[in-house]
Coordinates of C-alpha atoms in Angstrom, one line a residue:
X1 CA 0.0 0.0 0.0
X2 CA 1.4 3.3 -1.2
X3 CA 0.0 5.5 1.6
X4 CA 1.5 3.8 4.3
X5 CA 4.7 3.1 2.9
X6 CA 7.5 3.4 5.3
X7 CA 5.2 4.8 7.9
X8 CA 5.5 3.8 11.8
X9 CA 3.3 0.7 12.7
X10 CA 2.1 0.8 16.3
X11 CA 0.8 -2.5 16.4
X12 CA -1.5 -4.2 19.4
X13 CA 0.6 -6.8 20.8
X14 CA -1.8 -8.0 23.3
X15 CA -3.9 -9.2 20.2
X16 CA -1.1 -11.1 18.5
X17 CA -0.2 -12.1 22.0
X18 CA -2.8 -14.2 22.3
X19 CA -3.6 -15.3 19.1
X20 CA 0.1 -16.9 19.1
X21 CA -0.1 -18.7 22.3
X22 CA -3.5 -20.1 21.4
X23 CA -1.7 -21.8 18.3
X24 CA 1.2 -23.5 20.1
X25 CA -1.5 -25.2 22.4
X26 CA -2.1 -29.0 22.1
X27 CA -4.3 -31.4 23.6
X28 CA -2.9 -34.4 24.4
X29 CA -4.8 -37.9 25.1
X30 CA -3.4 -40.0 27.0
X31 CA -5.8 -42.5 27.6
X32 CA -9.7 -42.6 27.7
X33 CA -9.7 -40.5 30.7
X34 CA -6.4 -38.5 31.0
X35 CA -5.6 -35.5 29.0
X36 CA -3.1 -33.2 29.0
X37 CA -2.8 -29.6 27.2
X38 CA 1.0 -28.3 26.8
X39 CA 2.4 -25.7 24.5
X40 CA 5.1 -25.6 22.3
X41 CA 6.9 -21.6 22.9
X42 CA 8.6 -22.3 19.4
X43 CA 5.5 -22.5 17.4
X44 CA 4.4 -19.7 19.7
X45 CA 7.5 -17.9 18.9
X46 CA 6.9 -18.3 15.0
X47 CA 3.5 -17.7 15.1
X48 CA 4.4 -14.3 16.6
X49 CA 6.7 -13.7 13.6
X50 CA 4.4 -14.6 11.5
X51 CA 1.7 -12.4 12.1
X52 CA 4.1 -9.4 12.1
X53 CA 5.8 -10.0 8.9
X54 CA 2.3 -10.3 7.1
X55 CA 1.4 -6.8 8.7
X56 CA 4.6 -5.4 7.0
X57 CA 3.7 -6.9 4.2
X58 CA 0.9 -6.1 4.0
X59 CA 1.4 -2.4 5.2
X60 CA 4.9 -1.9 3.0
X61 CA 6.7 -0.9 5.8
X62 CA 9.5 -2.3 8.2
X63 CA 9.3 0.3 10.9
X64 CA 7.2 -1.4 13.4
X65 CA 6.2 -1.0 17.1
X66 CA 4.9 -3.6 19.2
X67 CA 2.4 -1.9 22.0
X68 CA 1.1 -4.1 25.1
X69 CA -1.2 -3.9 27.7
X70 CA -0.2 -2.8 32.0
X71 CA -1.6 -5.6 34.2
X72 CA -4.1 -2.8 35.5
X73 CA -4.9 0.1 33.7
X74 CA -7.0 3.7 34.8
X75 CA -10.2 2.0 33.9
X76 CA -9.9 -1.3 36.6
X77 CA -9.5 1.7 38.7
X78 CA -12.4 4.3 37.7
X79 CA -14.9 1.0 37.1
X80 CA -14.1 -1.9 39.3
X81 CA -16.6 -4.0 37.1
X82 CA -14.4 -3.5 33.7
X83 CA -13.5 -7.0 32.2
X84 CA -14.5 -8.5 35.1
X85 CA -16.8 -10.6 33.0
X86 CA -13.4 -12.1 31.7
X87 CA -11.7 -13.4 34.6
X88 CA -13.1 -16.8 34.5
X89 CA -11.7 -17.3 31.2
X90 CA -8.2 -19.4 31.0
X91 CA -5.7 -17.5 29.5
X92 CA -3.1 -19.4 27.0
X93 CA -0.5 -20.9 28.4
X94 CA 3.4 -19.6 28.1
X95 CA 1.3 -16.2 27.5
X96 CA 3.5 -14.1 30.4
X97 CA 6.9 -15.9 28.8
X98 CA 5.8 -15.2 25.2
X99 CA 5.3 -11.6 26.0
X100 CA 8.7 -11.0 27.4
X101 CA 10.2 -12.4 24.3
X102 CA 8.3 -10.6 22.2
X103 CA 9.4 -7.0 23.6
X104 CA 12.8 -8.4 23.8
X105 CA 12.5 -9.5 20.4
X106 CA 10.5 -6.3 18.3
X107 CA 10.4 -2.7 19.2
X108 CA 8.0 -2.3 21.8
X109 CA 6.0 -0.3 24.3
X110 CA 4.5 -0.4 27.5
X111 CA 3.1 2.6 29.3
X112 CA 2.0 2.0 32.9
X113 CA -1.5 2.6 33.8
X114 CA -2.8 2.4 30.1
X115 CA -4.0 -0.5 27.5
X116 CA -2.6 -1.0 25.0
X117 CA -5.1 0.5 22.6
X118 CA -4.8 3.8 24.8
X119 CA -0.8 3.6 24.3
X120 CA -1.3 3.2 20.8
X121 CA -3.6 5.7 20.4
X122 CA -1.4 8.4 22.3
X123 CA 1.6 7.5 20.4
X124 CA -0.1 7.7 16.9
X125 CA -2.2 10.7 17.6
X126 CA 1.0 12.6 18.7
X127 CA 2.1 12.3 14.6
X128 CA -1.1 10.8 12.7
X129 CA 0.7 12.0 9.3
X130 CA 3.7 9.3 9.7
X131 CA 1.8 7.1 11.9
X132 CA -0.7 3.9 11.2
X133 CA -2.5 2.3 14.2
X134 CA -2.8 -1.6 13.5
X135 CA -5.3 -3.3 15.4
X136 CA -8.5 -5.5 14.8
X137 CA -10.4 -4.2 17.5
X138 CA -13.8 -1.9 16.9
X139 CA -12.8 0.7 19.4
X140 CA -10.0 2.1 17.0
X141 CA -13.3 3.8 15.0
X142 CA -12.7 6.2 18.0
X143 CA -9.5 7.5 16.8
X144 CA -8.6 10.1 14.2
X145 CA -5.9 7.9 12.5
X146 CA -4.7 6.0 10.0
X147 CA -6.1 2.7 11.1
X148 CA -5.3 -1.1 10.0
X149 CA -7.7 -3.9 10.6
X150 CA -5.5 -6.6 9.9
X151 CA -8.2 -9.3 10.8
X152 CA -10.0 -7.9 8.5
X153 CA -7.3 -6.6 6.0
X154 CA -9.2 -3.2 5.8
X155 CA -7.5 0.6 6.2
X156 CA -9.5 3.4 7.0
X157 CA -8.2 7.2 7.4
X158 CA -10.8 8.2 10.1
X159 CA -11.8 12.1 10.4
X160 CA -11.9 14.1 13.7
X161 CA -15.7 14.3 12.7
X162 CA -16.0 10.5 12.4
X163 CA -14.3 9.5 15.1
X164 CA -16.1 11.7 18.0
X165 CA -19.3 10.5 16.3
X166 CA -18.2 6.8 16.8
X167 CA -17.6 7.8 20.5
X168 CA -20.6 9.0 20.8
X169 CA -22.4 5.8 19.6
X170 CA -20.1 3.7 21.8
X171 CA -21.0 5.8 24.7
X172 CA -24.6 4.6 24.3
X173 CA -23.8 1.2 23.3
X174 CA -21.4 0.6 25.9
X175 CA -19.2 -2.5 25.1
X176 CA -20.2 -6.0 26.7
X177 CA -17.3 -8.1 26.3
X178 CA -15.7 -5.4 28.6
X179 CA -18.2 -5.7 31.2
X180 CA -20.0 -2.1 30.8
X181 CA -23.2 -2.0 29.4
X182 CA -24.3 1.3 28.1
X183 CA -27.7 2.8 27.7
X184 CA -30.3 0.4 28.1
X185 CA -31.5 -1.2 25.0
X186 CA -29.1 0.4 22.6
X187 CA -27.2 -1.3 20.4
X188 CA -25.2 0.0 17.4
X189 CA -27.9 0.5 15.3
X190 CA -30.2 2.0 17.6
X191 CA -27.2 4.9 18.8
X192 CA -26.8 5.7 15.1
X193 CA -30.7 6.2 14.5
X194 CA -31.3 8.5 18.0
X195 CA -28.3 10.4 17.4
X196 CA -29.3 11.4 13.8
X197 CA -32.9 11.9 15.2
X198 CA -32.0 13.6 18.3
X199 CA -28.7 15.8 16.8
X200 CA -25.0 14.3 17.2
X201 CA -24.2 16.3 20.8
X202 CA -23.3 15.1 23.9
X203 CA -26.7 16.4 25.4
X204 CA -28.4 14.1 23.4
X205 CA -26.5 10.9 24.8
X206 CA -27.5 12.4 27.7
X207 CA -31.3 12.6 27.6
X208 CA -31.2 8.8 25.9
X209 CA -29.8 7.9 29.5
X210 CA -32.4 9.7 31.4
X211 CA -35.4 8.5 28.7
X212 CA -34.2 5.1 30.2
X213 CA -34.2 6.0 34.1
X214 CA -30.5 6.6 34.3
X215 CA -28.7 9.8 34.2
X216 CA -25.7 11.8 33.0
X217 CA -23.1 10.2 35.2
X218 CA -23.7 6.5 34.2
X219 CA -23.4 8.3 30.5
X220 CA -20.4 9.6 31.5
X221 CA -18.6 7.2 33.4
X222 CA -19.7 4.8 29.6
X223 CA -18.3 7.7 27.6
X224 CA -14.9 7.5 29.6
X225 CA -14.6 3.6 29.5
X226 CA -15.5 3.7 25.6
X227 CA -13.0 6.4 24.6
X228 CA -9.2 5.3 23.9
X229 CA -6.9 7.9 24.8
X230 CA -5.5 10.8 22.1
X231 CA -2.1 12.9 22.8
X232 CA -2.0 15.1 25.7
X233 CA -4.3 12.9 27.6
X234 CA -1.3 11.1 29.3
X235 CA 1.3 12.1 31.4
X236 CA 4.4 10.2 30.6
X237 CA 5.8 10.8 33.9
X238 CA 3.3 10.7 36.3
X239 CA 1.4 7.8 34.1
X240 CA -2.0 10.2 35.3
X241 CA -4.4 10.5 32.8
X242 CA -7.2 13.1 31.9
X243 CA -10.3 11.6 31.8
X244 CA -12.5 12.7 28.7
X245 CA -14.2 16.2 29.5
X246 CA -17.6 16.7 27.6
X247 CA -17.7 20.2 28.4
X248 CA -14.1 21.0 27.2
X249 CA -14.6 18.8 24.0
X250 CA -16.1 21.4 21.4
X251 CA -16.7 18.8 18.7
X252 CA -18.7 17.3 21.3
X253 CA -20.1 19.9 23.3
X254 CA -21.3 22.7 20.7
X255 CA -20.4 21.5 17.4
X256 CA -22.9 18.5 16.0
X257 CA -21.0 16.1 14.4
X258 CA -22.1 15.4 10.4
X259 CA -23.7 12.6 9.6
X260 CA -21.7 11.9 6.4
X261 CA -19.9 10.0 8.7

């Protein structure tokens, strides 16, 4: 791709992460009733590679940056509840090993108190000219970038306009497989349809919570846990980070967003 040749790739590593350590698993029978699962941190290892070298491939571009996740980020902290619903769930084994090598191996990142997706989005908002984001996740439709789906193998350039409008329709939607759920009985589909009936403002996300019995701090505290992080919003040396302000955010506050988007 022409565009994004030679450009930075701030990739997620938690997603290849765990998409690598899946594939070196194996279940083992050893009789009728005795299994065993084991990995193999070579397949793991090449799995890793794999998926990177079909990104810059893909992407024309060897300038790379790996980006993982802190063990606990600002939103554990601001929302107990988030990706709770996940803790049940076995994680692959070799994963902590696997990571280590891989920020040994690649250029790589890690800022403490932040996802990964936040880190990325910092790092590639600070210079979204030379910059791509590379990520399959859904959240990245919040980010004014240059922005990768490698599941998918799609690359959107994503307006200020569009973005804030996405956040807006994630703030009603809330996210489920990260434990928060939005305003009641609005999906995607539904967000889209009241904020082009009801005007694209933060107000209006607003008065969807209170049509529904809530109110504007359950909208609020959804609009922060949807919204990955932009440049400025992080302090590097503190690792503090400034929570999404409606009321400071003119797209959001006084400017409706259009719905070309």
């Amino acid at each position: 791709m022409k565009e994004t040749k030679n450009k930075l790739l701030v990739i997620d590593g938690d997603m290849l992460l765990y998409k690598a350590a899946s594939v070196a698993e194996q279940e083992i029978r050893w009789s009728d009733d005795i299994w065993t699962l084991e990995t193999n941190m070579n397949v793991a290892k090449a799995e890793a590679d794999r998926q990177i070298d079909e990104i810059k491939k893909d992407l024309n571009s060897d300038d790379i940056l790996v980006v993982f996740s802190d063990k606990v980020t600002f939103r554990h902290k601001m929302f107990p509840a988030y990706k709770k619903n996940r803790s049940d769930k076995r994680k692959p084994l070799g994963l902590g090993e696997l990571k280590e090598w891989m920020m040994a191996e690649y250029p790589s990142e890690l800022y403490p108190n932040l996802e990964a997706d936040d880190a990325i989005g910092i790092i590639v908002t600070e210079d979204v000219e030379n910059r791509v984001a590379v990520s399959g996740d859904k959240d990245f439709g919040t980010l004014p970038v240059m922005w990768y789906n490698h599941l998918k193998k799609i690359l959107r350039t994503i307006t200020v306009a569009e973005a804030n409008f996405f956040h807006l329709v994630q703030s009603l939607m809330g996210d489920m497989t990260d434990g928060f759920a939005g305003c009641k009985g609005f999906g995607q589909i539904t967000a889209e349809k009241w904020l082009r009936k009801h005007g694209a403002y933060w107000e209006s996300v607003v008065e969807a919570y209170e049509s529904k019995g809530s109110d504007g701090e359950d909208a609020l505290m959804n609009a922060r846990l949807a919204r990955i992080l932009r440049a400025g919003e992080y302090d590097k040396e503190t690792h503090e980070v400034t929570l999404w302000n409606p009321k400071l955010d003119a797209k959001a506050q006084s400017q409706q967003i259009p719905f070309n988007c």
